[in-house]
Amino acid sequence: MDEFSFIDSIKQDVYYQPSVLKGIGDDAAVFRANNQDIITAVDTMVEGVHFSRETMDPLHVGYRALAVNISDLAAMGAVPAFFMVSIVIPDDWSAAEIDEVYSGMKQLAKEYRMDLIGGDTVSGKELVVSVTVFGLVPPDKSRYRSSAQPGDVLFVTGTLGDAQAGLEYLLGKHHFYDEAAAYFIGRHRQPNPRVSFALQLQALERVALNDVSDGIASEANEIAAASHVDLHIIYEDLPKVEYLGKLEKETCKPWVLSGGEDFELLGSVPEKDWAAVQQAAEASATRVTKIGWVLETNDTEPFVYLYEENKKSLLMKSGYTHLRQDR
Amino acid sequence: MDEFSFIDSIKQDVYYQPSVLKGIGDDAAVFRANNQDIITAVDTMVEGVHFSRETMDPLHVGYRALAVNISDLAAMGAVPAFFMVSIVIPDDWSAAEIDEVYSGMKQLAKEYRMDLIGGDTVSGKELVVSVTVFGLVPPDKSRYRSSAQPGDVLFVTGTLGDAQAGLEYLLGKHHFYDEAAAYFIGRHRQPNPRVSFALQLQALERVALNDVSDGIASEANEIAAASHVDLHIIYEDLPKVEYLGKLEKETCKPWVLSGGEDFELLGSVPEKDWAAVQQAAEASATRVTKIGWVLETNDTEPFVYLYEENKKSLLMKSGYTHLRQDR
């Protein structure tokens, strides 16, 4: 059973509590308390699976564990507020190293004025850092991946493939020179959640948002499926930092499409609101790029199409592309 | 560094968000959203540390992981509402077994009309089940361990030492006959959070509450420290199920004082409200027993006193007692 069918199997069809606005199925859950919408999400990092001591210092482990959760809040359009940390500590992590993990979280928490309000500390065989975050949003202003509609402009913040490039460098699989190496390492270890950009969009009526945690191919397919629309993306328009643009395409393309962990925001808005998105980007000093458009789907299962050198192919969740002449 | 000094080291002195009513330092955290108080807590169970396949089926692992969290909500006086599950799955747990873990949670969730609203599923070397719960409470009705005052009556729900007796039996360290064995096993595997009893107390002005997760000695010391009062407990009055009462005292006493994991509620109320507590117990079909009283402390660090066969001793957090003639 893969992760997606597993999630389907545990997902409730009906919720007991009428205050649940969004359960399983987006970047975070949403419930309402007296006209205040509360966003919550949990993300877990396991040593040897999501990070290794080879590629991250303890400080980065903490920073990143909180950052990926804040990114989920950004993708819901929420203001970060609180977090809780459940940590499994193995014998081979010293008290000083665990302190560093918390320092990494506190560094980022301070930036967002987030409070550590609870948690649990237990022992085990491998380090597991599980962070629960809470954010606040005005009523009905949560941003869902199911909100895309035909005619929308598709956009993405920042640049893609950077975190993967950083990881490849740290694993010794690819070499970059000093300046580029430092840039990519930073993007892998200390991603920058797009909170202020998402908040700048709050005045807009309808915005679909997803954060790029598993690669844009995966996130685009999630929006297509949740909104029941087709997405059309132009490969040449996907934003790449100059260091990446210089690489051979066969090296760079998989990183851009499915490298993941860039924690940028992929979204869509009605075409009339595209100018407002550009203003929001400017106001929050965030790069934003129009990368395609949203159309009606003719299929039961919607698709994401990728245009590249004027050839049209299907972009699968995995980042794999294949030509479909008939579409 | 022990767990308590570690928790002190990560605890914030000041909170950025004015909506935080209680951060680290009680059974759960409390924040306010538009005059609705929201309670949240996270508890993590690790295979080989908190349970083993020897003593629990997968269904019990799930049931218990949610039950201990609901017990935290009960200890705050909250109505359970939602939960999220972060699970680390190792190779040696089959999909069918993981389904059973979730079935155990769903069984209990249904009873409390709680919704599973999110989570994370990752792989790792050992099973880790981390549950975040959410509960609701009217403004200023959260029950803190810091609310005990001199003159209060001290009480506990249910009976003590049962969960430890169940564990001893399952580990083959102690033998019980069929009926007693079944009772103790049930108390260990499927504890019964005292939610309805705690809710019946909602009309009372002031109630201190703590759930008995680490043994009554530990919880009593937490109330004494948080409320800055001395607690006086009569050993003979501590409620024991008949099966336990028959055992030698040297076997039974450590289970009763520090066995832990009974998930009963230890609390205190002004003497004038003791009749109301008894009515609440009757209305929720819960056994409640007066076990002592609360007095002013003369010490910088307050103490818990245990009276046993008319001898007075200090009851330490660990359950260890020692005579103090001078007090």
XYZ file of C-alpha atoms in Angstrom:
654
model
C 0.000 0.000 0.000
C 1.512 3.360 -0.981
C 1.279 6.477 1.178
C -1.638 7.926 -0.767
C -3.893 4.884 -0.539
C -2.921 4.571 3.117
C -4.023 8.163 3.747
C -7.278 7.451 1.902
C -7.839 4.441 4.128
C -7.620 6.445 7.356
C -9.500 9.512 6.074
C -12.949 10.004 7.590
C -15.872 10.412 5.188
C -17.887 12.353 7.738
C -16.706 14.471 10.647
C -18.444 14.384 14.004
C -17.454 17.954 14.838
C -19.125 20.630 12.690
C -16.209 22.967 13.473
C -13.882 20.915 11.211
C -13.592 22.912 7.983
C -10.791 20.819 6.454
C -9.581 17.485 7.734
C -7.028 15.254 6.015
C -6.303 16.274 2.411
C -4.498 19.621 2.282
C -1.260 21.107 3.643
C -2.905 21.455 7.056
C -6.222 21.025 8.847
C -8.622 23.875 9.589
C -11.187 24.198 12.370
C -13.280 27.130 13.517
C -13.551 28.484 17.047
C -15.982 31.389 17.450
C -15.378 32.877 14.021
C -11.597 32.391 14.234
C -10.174 29.810 11.823
C -7.294 27.802 13.263
C -4.803 25.953 11.081
C -2.793 23.026 12.364
C -0.334 20.569 10.844
C 2.270 18.069 11.967
C 5.451 17.083 10.122
C 7.983 14.535 11.252
C 11.677 14.209 10.384
C 13.566 10.966 11.017
C 17.361 10.713 11.076
C 18.641 8.640 8.186
C 15.397 9.140 6.269
C 14.843 12.916 6.100
C 18.289 14.079 7.079
C 21.705 12.817 8.131
C 24.513 14.191 10.244
C 26.589 14.171 7.056
C 24.473 16.889 5.486
C 23.061 18.798 8.466
C 24.268 20.159 11.773
C 21.905 19.771 14.763
C 20.964 23.457 14.426
C 19.786 22.878 10.846
C 17.765 19.845 11.877
C 15.761 22.010 14.281
C 15.524 24.973 11.916
C 14.319 22.823 9.076
C 11.835 20.814 11.172
C 10.042 24.034 12.088
C 10.500 25.637 8.643
C 8.714 22.835 6.781
C 5.784 23.193 9.178
C 5.663 26.976 8.801
C 5.643 26.382 5.066
C 2.426 24.373 5.518
C 0.930 27.365 7.345
C 2.039 29.678 4.525
C 0.369 27.363 2.007
C -2.880 27.789 3.964
C -2.511 31.589 4.061
C -2.139 31.558 7.852
C -0.235 33.674 10.358
C 2.102 31.356 12.354
C 1.318 31.438 16.093
C 2.437 28.435 18.188
C 4.240 25.107 17.952
C 4.803 21.933 19.955
C 7.761 19.578 19.625
C 7.749 15.865 20.236
C 11.291 14.507 20.136
C 12.643 10.954 20.323
C 16.255 11.119 21.523
C 18.695 8.235 20.970
C 21.819 7.627 23.077
C 24.209 8.895 20.424
C 22.847 12.456 20.515
C 24.354 14.523 23.319
C 22.452 17.025 25.466
C 24.469 19.808 23.777
C 23.405 18.605 20.333
C 19.752 18.442 21.365
C 20.087 21.996 22.681
C 21.315 22.974 19.226
C 18.265 21.357 17.623
C 16.073 23.555 19.839
C 18.242 26.605 19.110
C 17.582 26.109 15.410
C 13.857 26.080 16.063
C 13.991 29.073 18.390
C 15.944 31.110 15.824
C 13.150 30.707 13.307
C 10.364 30.929 15.909
C 11.653 34.327 16.999
C 11.479 35.599 13.428
C 7.783 34.666 13.290
C 7.022 35.468 16.954
C 5.917 31.853 17.431
C 5.651 30.350 20.916
C 6.717 26.857 21.942
C 3.676 25.839 23.991
C 4.152 22.119 24.597
C 5.690 18.853 23.572
C 6.995 15.489 24.647
C 10.520 14.167 25.167
C 11.139 10.437 25.003
C 14.043 8.095 24.351
C 14.423 5.747 21.396
C 16.832 4.298 18.858
C 16.890 7.120 16.318
C 16.275 10.859 16.380
C 12.694 11.752 15.449
C 11.612 15.396 15.498
C 7.888 15.852 15.162
C 6.616 19.431 15.087
C 2.975 20.470 15.394
C 2.233 24.045 14.304
C -0.749 26.326 14.806
C -1.659 29.314 12.686
C -4.544 31.759 12.502
C -6.573 32.934 9.548
C -9.674 35.133 9.194
C -12.870 33.132 8.576
C -13.005 31.506 5.126
C -9.579 32.853 4.109
C -7.782 29.498 4.248
C -6.126 28.685 0.937
C -6.950 25.217 -0.369
C -5.416 23.166 -3.142
C -8.976 22.482 -4.273
C -9.657 26.133 -5.205
C -8.133 26.262 -8.692
C -10.565 26.990 -11.537
C -10.386 26.952 -15.334
C -8.993 30.257 -16.606
C -6.664 30.737 -13.624
C -3.068 31.884 -13.946
C -0.605 29.393 -12.449
C 2.358 30.835 -10.548
C 5.243 29.808 -8.310
C 7.399 31.773 -5.864
C 11.207 31.784 -5.766
C 13.206 29.293 -7.800
C 12.966 25.530 -8.160
C 15.479 22.713 -7.750
C 17.783 24.592 -5.370
C 17.277 22.374 -2.302
C 17.967 19.250 -4.354
C 21.121 20.869 -5.809
C 22.255 21.577 -2.226
C 21.655 17.995 -1.180
C 23.487 16.613 -4.243
C 26.459 18.814 -3.393
C 26.452 17.791 0.300
C 26.303 14.116 -0.689
C 29.290 14.649 -3.013
C 27.226 13.731 -6.075
C 27.622 17.072 -7.796
C 30.211 19.807 -7.519
C 29.533 23.537 -7.394
C 31.962 26.394 -6.864
C 32.064 28.331 -3.582
C 29.359 30.910 -4.103
C 26.892 28.540 -5.767
C 27.639 25.793 -3.232
C 26.923 28.140 -0.313
C 23.681 29.259 -1.926
C 22.404 25.743 -2.571
C 23.473 24.461 0.857
C 21.543 27.299 2.484
C 18.464 26.503 0.440
C 18.618 22.846 1.505
C 19.327 23.417 5.181
C 17.397 26.568 5.923
C 14.422 26.947 3.634
C 12.523 30.206 3.800
C 8.753 29.705 4.178
C 6.741 32.155 2.059
C 4.564 33.439 4.884
C 4.621 37.155 4.142
C 3.842 36.628 0.457
C 0.853 34.425 1.314
C -0.420 37.011 3.814
C -0.160 39.747 1.174
C -2.697 37.748 -0.864
C -5.286 37.848 1.933
C -7.472 40.482 0.256
C -8.006 38.250 -2.787
C -11.273 36.367 -3.009
C -9.932 33.060 -4.278
C -6.376 31.677 -4.295
C -5.321 28.019 -4.591
C -2.040 27.286 -2.803
C 0.233 24.302 -2.192
C 3.756 24.341 -0.845
C 6.457 22.640 -2.893
C 7.631 19.947 -0.503
C 7.706 16.948 -2.872
C 8.557 18.739 -6.105
C 6.391 20.839 -8.376
C 5.303 17.797 -10.403
C 3.782 16.261 -7.293
C 2.181 19.469 -6.026
C 0.763 20.378 -9.436
C -0.864 16.961 -9.657
C -2.326 17.439 -6.179
C -3.917 20.752 -7.202
C -5.209 19.203 -10.444
C -6.767 16.265 -8.596
C -8.202 18.305 -5.700
C -9.627 21.033 -7.987
C -10.575 18.648 -10.812
C -8.880 20.769 -13.458
C -6.007 20.311 -15.899
C -2.819 22.269 -15.284
C -0.631 23.427 -18.165
C 2.978 24.288 -17.334
C 5.702 25.687 -19.590
C 9.043 24.137 -18.661
C 11.047 27.084 -19.985
C 9.087 29.416 -17.694
C 9.866 27.520 -14.481
C 12.107 29.849 -12.452
C 15.663 28.622 -12.029
C 18.506 30.369 -10.277
C 21.337 31.324 -12.663
C 23.717 28.701 -11.226
C 21.229 25.992 -12.195
C 20.391 27.448 -15.576
C 23.993 26.854 -16.633
C 23.840 23.071 -16.066
C 23.062 20.405 -18.617
C 19.329 19.997 -18.901
C 19.389 16.287 -18.044
C 21.043 17.140 -14.707
C 18.889 20.111 -13.882
C 15.435 19.054 -15.074
C 14.719 16.301 -12.512
C 15.770 18.666 -9.712
C 13.461 21.390 -10.982
C 10.471 19.108 -11.531
C 10.715 16.713 -8.626
C 13.671 17.628 -6.451
C 11.295 18.975 -3.865
C 11.892 20.575 -0.501
C 12.241 24.052 -1.967
C 9.213 25.059 0.125
C 8.117 27.581 -2.460
C 4.421 28.181 -3.061
C 2.615 26.937 -6.149
C -0.709 28.654 -6.679
C -3.404 29.849 -8.995
C -5.636 32.933 -9.143
C -8.242 34.271 -11.598
C -6.467 36.103 -14.432
C -7.937 39.457 -13.250
C -5.985 39.054 -9.978
C -2.572 38.364 -11.519
C -1.551 42.035 -11.138
C -2.440 41.863 -7.432
C -0.239 38.765 -7.051
C 2.646 40.690 -8.615
C 2.055 43.543 -6.175
C 1.988 41.078 -3.261
C 5.302 39.682 -4.468
C 6.795 43.153 -4.587
C 5.450 44.099 -1.159
C 6.978 40.961 0.361
C 10.216 41.067 -1.657
C 9.366 37.679 -3.144
C 10.071 36.550 -6.670
C 6.927 35.281 -8.367
C 6.702 33.783 -11.847
C 3.752 32.935 -14.052
C 4.414 29.362 -15.190
C 1.214 28.335 -16.948
C -2.554 28.210 -16.728
C -5.508 26.175 -15.553
C -8.056 24.646 -17.959
C -11.114 22.431 -17.750
C -10.352 18.736 -17.770
C -11.935 16.233 -20.147
C -10.801 13.328 -18.064
C -12.142 11.602 -14.974
C -8.643 11.850 -13.615
C -7.270 15.322 -14.380
C -3.757 15.761 -15.775
C -0.815 18.124 -15.624
C 0.661 18.951 -19.027
C 4.215 20.105 -19.572
C 5.250 22.109 -22.641
C 8.906 21.917 -23.524
C 10.499 23.053 -26.741
C 6.937 23.178 -28.046
C 6.334 19.506 -27.299
C 3.436 18.627 -25.016
C 3.780 15.783 -22.545
C 2.082 14.519 -19.424
C 3.828 15.430 -16.194
C 3.309 12.630 -13.699
C 3.395 13.005 -9.925
C 6.886 11.457 -9.835
C 8.251 14.086 -12.237
C 8.355 11.540 -15.040
C 7.096 12.938 -18.355
C 5.785 11.147 -21.389
C 4.512 12.347 -24.688
C 0.781 12.115 -25.372
C 0.151 13.006 -29.012
C -3.569 12.460 -28.646
C -4.099 15.233 -26.132
C 20.375 16.533 32.347
C 17.103 14.941 33.522
C 13.782 15.450 31.784
C 12.618 18.170 34.145
C 15.669 20.405 33.846
C 15.567 19.835 30.085
C 11.961 21.029 29.968
C 12.930 24.051 32.085
C 15.705 24.824 29.610
C 13.360 24.993 26.616
C 10.489 26.746 28.425
C 9.921 30.352 27.356
C 9.845 33.002 30.067
C 7.700 35.282 27.987
C 5.245 34.462 25.224
C 5.016 36.570 22.076
C 1.349 35.722 21.548
C -1.055 37.190 24.138
C -3.511 34.390 23.305
C -1.294 31.809 25.058
C -2.929 31.177 28.443
C -0.762 28.209 29.420
C 2.408 27.103 27.674
C 4.746 24.348 28.850
C 4.086 23.236 32.441
C 0.737 21.471 32.733
C -0.965 18.416 31.209
C -1.636 20.457 28.069
C -1.321 23.945 26.596
C -4.189 26.440 26.434
C -4.746 29.289 23.998
C -7.708 31.523 23.404
C -9.446 32.203 20.097
C -12.311 34.693 20.278
C -13.437 33.724 23.772
C -13.072 30.003 23.095
C -10.282 28.286 25.024
C -8.503 25.564 23.083
C -6.494 22.833 24.762
C -3.764 20.944 22.957
C -1.221 18.294 23.926
C 1.097 15.797 22.256
C 2.185 12.419 23.629
C 4.549 10.009 21.963
C 4.888 6.247 22.372
C 8.000 4.398 21.187
C 8.167 0.628 20.699
C 10.506 -0.986 23.191
C 10.280 2.037 25.488
C 6.579 2.608 26.124
C 5.215 -0.722 24.920
C 6.285 -3.992 23.365
C 4.613 -6.547 21.146
C 4.934 -8.957 24.049
C 2.457 -7.005 26.120
C 0.266 -5.239 23.547
C -1.470 -6.067 20.285
C -1.351 -3.375 17.567
C -4.945 -2.440 18.383
C -3.962 -1.685 21.985
C -1.005 0.421 20.858
C -3.382 2.696 18.943
C -6.068 2.701 21.617
C -3.604 3.556 24.340
C -1.773 6.249 22.310
C -5.036 8.158 21.937
C -6.267 7.335 25.479
C -3.242 8.880 27.204
C -3.792 12.062 25.203
C -7.511 12.174 25.986
C -6.520 11.776 29.632
C -4.501 15.006 29.309
C -7.622 16.731 27.983
C -9.665 15.326 30.911
C -7.046 16.681 33.330
C -7.602 20.130 31.797
C -11.396 19.830 32.064
C -11.791 19.886 28.273
C -14.201 18.286 25.817
C -12.161 16.167 23.349
C -12.616 17.349 19.746
C -9.881 16.423 17.236
C -6.605 14.577 16.895
C -3.659 14.202 14.511
C -1.348 11.201 14.245
C 2.286 11.233 13.255
C 3.550 7.690 12.813
C 7.041 6.330 12.101
C 6.652 2.868 10.536
C 9.528 0.354 10.513
C 9.837 -2.535 8.037
C 8.800 -5.181 10.548
C 5.299 -3.774 10.973
C 2.900 -4.961 8.248
C 0.230 -2.774 6.639
C -2.392 -4.941 8.368
C -0.816 -4.284 11.751
C -0.681 -0.536 11.116
C -4.370 -0.692 10.174
C -4.995 -2.283 13.562
C -3.141 0.566 15.296
C -5.519 3.013 13.592
C -8.523 0.802 14.405
C -7.624 1.047 18.072
C -7.572 4.827 17.834
C -10.812 4.973 15.843
C -12.590 2.780 18.380
C -11.866 5.275 21.136
C -12.307 8.335 18.884
C -15.831 7.193 18.032
C -16.710 7.003 21.710
C -15.673 10.645 22.155
C -16.854 11.830 18.712
C -13.278 12.930 17.973
C -12.153 13.555 14.400
C -8.814 12.562 12.876
C -7.949 15.807 11.059
C -4.319 15.354 10.032
C -0.994 13.677 10.509
C 2.186 12.460 8.929
C 3.367 9.003 7.890
C 7.087 8.323 7.566
C 9.415 5.339 7.669
C 12.060 4.613 10.289
C 13.701 1.913 12.365
C 11.180 1.628 15.187
C 7.481 2.283 15.593
C 6.766 5.750 16.991
C 3.167 6.877 17.461
C 2.829 10.553 18.255
C -0.684 11.850 18.851
C -1.677 15.522 19.059
C -5.100 16.159 20.601
C -7.355 19.201 20.679
C -10.085 19.916 23.194
C -12.429 22.791 23.960
C -13.236 24.484 27.228
C -15.311 27.569 28.154
C -13.175 30.649 28.912
C -11.196 30.358 32.156
C -12.509 26.856 32.921
C -9.222 25.053 32.230
C -8.118 23.044 35.256
C -4.497 23.663 36.245
C -2.217 21.819 38.606
C -1.333 25.208 40.051
C -4.850 25.817 41.437
C -4.651 23.911 44.732
C -5.039 26.022 47.896
C -4.608 25.400 51.618
C -7.789 23.909 53.076
C -8.634 21.951 49.924
C -9.818 18.357 49.970
C -7.550 16.043 47.941
C -9.257 13.322 45.902
C -8.537 10.714 43.246
C -10.789 8.872 40.787
C -10.901 5.087 40.304
C -8.261 2.830 41.823
C -4.463 2.991 41.782
C -1.764 0.506 40.813
C -3.925 -1.472 38.396
C -2.029 -0.662 35.196
C 1.267 -1.623 36.807
C -0.262 -4.892 38.053
C -1.360 -5.602 34.475
C 2.110 -4.926 33.121
C 3.749 -7.119 35.808
C 1.401 -9.935 34.848
C 2.043 -9.548 31.107
C 5.805 -9.553 31.702
C 5.449 -12.784 33.739
C 6.723 -11.084 36.885
C 3.571 -11.636 38.907
C 0.753 -14.155 38.632
C -2.945 -13.423 38.983
C -5.904 -15.738 38.496
C -8.167 -15.442 35.453
C -10.605 -12.774 36.555
C -8.018 -10.529 38.214
C -5.577 -11.030 35.322
C -8.202 -9.978 32.767
C -9.076 -6.913 34.843
C -5.471 -5.754 35.241
C -4.573 -6.433 31.593
C -7.530 -4.320 30.516
C -6.452 -1.492 32.798
C -2.935 -1.565 31.330
C -3.898 -1.863 27.675
C -7.062 0.179 27.497
C -7.132 2.890 30.147
C -10.340 4.854 30.540
C -9.794 8.622 30.519
C -11.970 10.399 33.088
C -13.492 12.904 30.672
C -17.118 12.795 31.807
C -16.191 13.153 35.475
C -14.020 16.212 34.711
C -16.823 17.772 32.663
C -19.272 17.245 35.537
C -17.021 19.516 37.617
C -17.366 22.399 35.150
C -19.750 24.423 37.340
C -17.196 24.581 40.161
C -15.236 27.788 40.548
C -11.840 26.250 41.283
C -10.524 22.728 40.749
C -6.894 21.605 40.543
C -6.423 18.550 38.330
C -3.576 16.303 37.180
C -3.841 12.954 35.448
C -1.984 10.027 37.000
C 0.406 9.093 34.220
C 3.632 8.706 36.233
C 2.169 7.520 39.552
C 0.359 9.445 42.245
C 3.632 10.278 44.049
C 4.870 12.121 40.982
C 1.576 13.882 40.225
C 1.070 14.929 43.863
C 4.530 16.484 43.897
C 3.717 18.318 40.664
C 0.559 19.824 42.210
C 2.478 20.736 45.401
C 5.251 22.457 43.423
C 2.950 24.238 40.938
C 0.511 25.422 43.645
C 3.186 26.017 46.293
C 1.311 24.051 48.951
C 1.944 20.918 50.988
C -0.138 17.821 50.228
C -1.038 15.340 52.967
C -2.059 11.867 51.838
C -3.286 8.918 53.930
C -1.924 5.690 52.448
C -4.765 3.572 53.842
C -7.278 5.815 52.058
C -5.712 5.387 48.605
C -8.293 3.425 46.589
C -7.200 -0.114 45.647
C -9.201 -2.705 43.787
C -9.959 -5.771 45.934
C -7.547 -8.007 43.970
C -4.691 -5.678 44.918
C -5.783 -5.214 48.519
C -5.170 -8.928 49.087
C -1.476 -8.747 48.144
C 1.471 -8.295 50.480
C 2.007 -4.616 51.128
C 5.606 -4.620 49.874
C 4.368 -5.880 46.496
C 1.382 -3.620 46.236
C 2.638 -0.326 47.680
C 5.109 0.665 44.935
C 2.470 -0.053 42.287
C -0.073 2.136 44.090
C 2.323 5.025 44.722
C 4.394 5.090 41.559
C 3.159 2.385 39.192
C 1.675 5.059 37.026
C -0.312 4.863 33.805
C -3.614 4.402 35.590
C -4.787 7.648 33.957
C -6.997 8.473 36.909
C -7.443 12.098 37.978
C -5.845 13.525 41.099
C -7.410 16.791 42.176
C -8.306 19.219 44.898
C -11.304 21.447 45.619
C -12.316 23.766 48.471
C -13.896 21.708 51.262
C -17.299 23.326 50.612
C -17.285 21.763 47.115
C -16.526 18.189 48.180
C -20.238 17.262 48.094
C -20.426 18.573 44.502
C -17.441 16.397 43.556
C -19.244 13.364 44.978
C -22.328 14.261 42.946
C -20.180 14.651 39.821
C -18.748 11.190 40.485
C -22.208 9.706 40.808
C -23.487 11.457 37.670
C -20.553 10.086 35.658
C -20.521 6.636 37.328
C -16.974 7.269 38.511
C -15.501 6.148 41.802
C -14.012 9.085 43.694
C -12.154 8.896 47.016
C -11.012 11.561 49.433
C -7.360 10.740 50.102
C -6.082 13.718 52.082
C -5.905 17.469 52.266
C -3.918 20.542 51.229
C -2.087 22.775 53.712
C 0.159 25.807 53.616
C 3.824 25.009 53.157
C 6.594 26.253 55.413
C 9.244 25.323 52.927
C 10.683 26.981 49.862
C 10.171 23.666 48.131
C 6.777 22.272 49.118
C 6.412 18.621 50.137
C 3.982 15.751 49.913
C 3.469 13.892 53.226
C 2.298 10.317 53.472
C 0.584 8.981 56.621
C 0.789 5.241 57.030
C -0.043 3.295 60.192
C 0.053 6.689 61.905
C 3.642 7.327 60.835
C 4.341 10.462 58.790
C 6.908 10.376 56.000
C 7.881 12.404 52.984
C 6.603 11.047 49.680
C 9.149 11.816 46.994
C 8.390 12.147 43.275
C 9.822 8.682 42.634
C 7.434 7.080 45.125
C 10.250 6.628 47.615
C 9.236 7.518 51.199
C 11.359 8.439 54.154
C 10.553 9.342 57.720
C 10.908 12.959 58.803
C 10.380 13.133 62.569
C 10.984 16.864 62.581
C 7.948 17.694 60.523
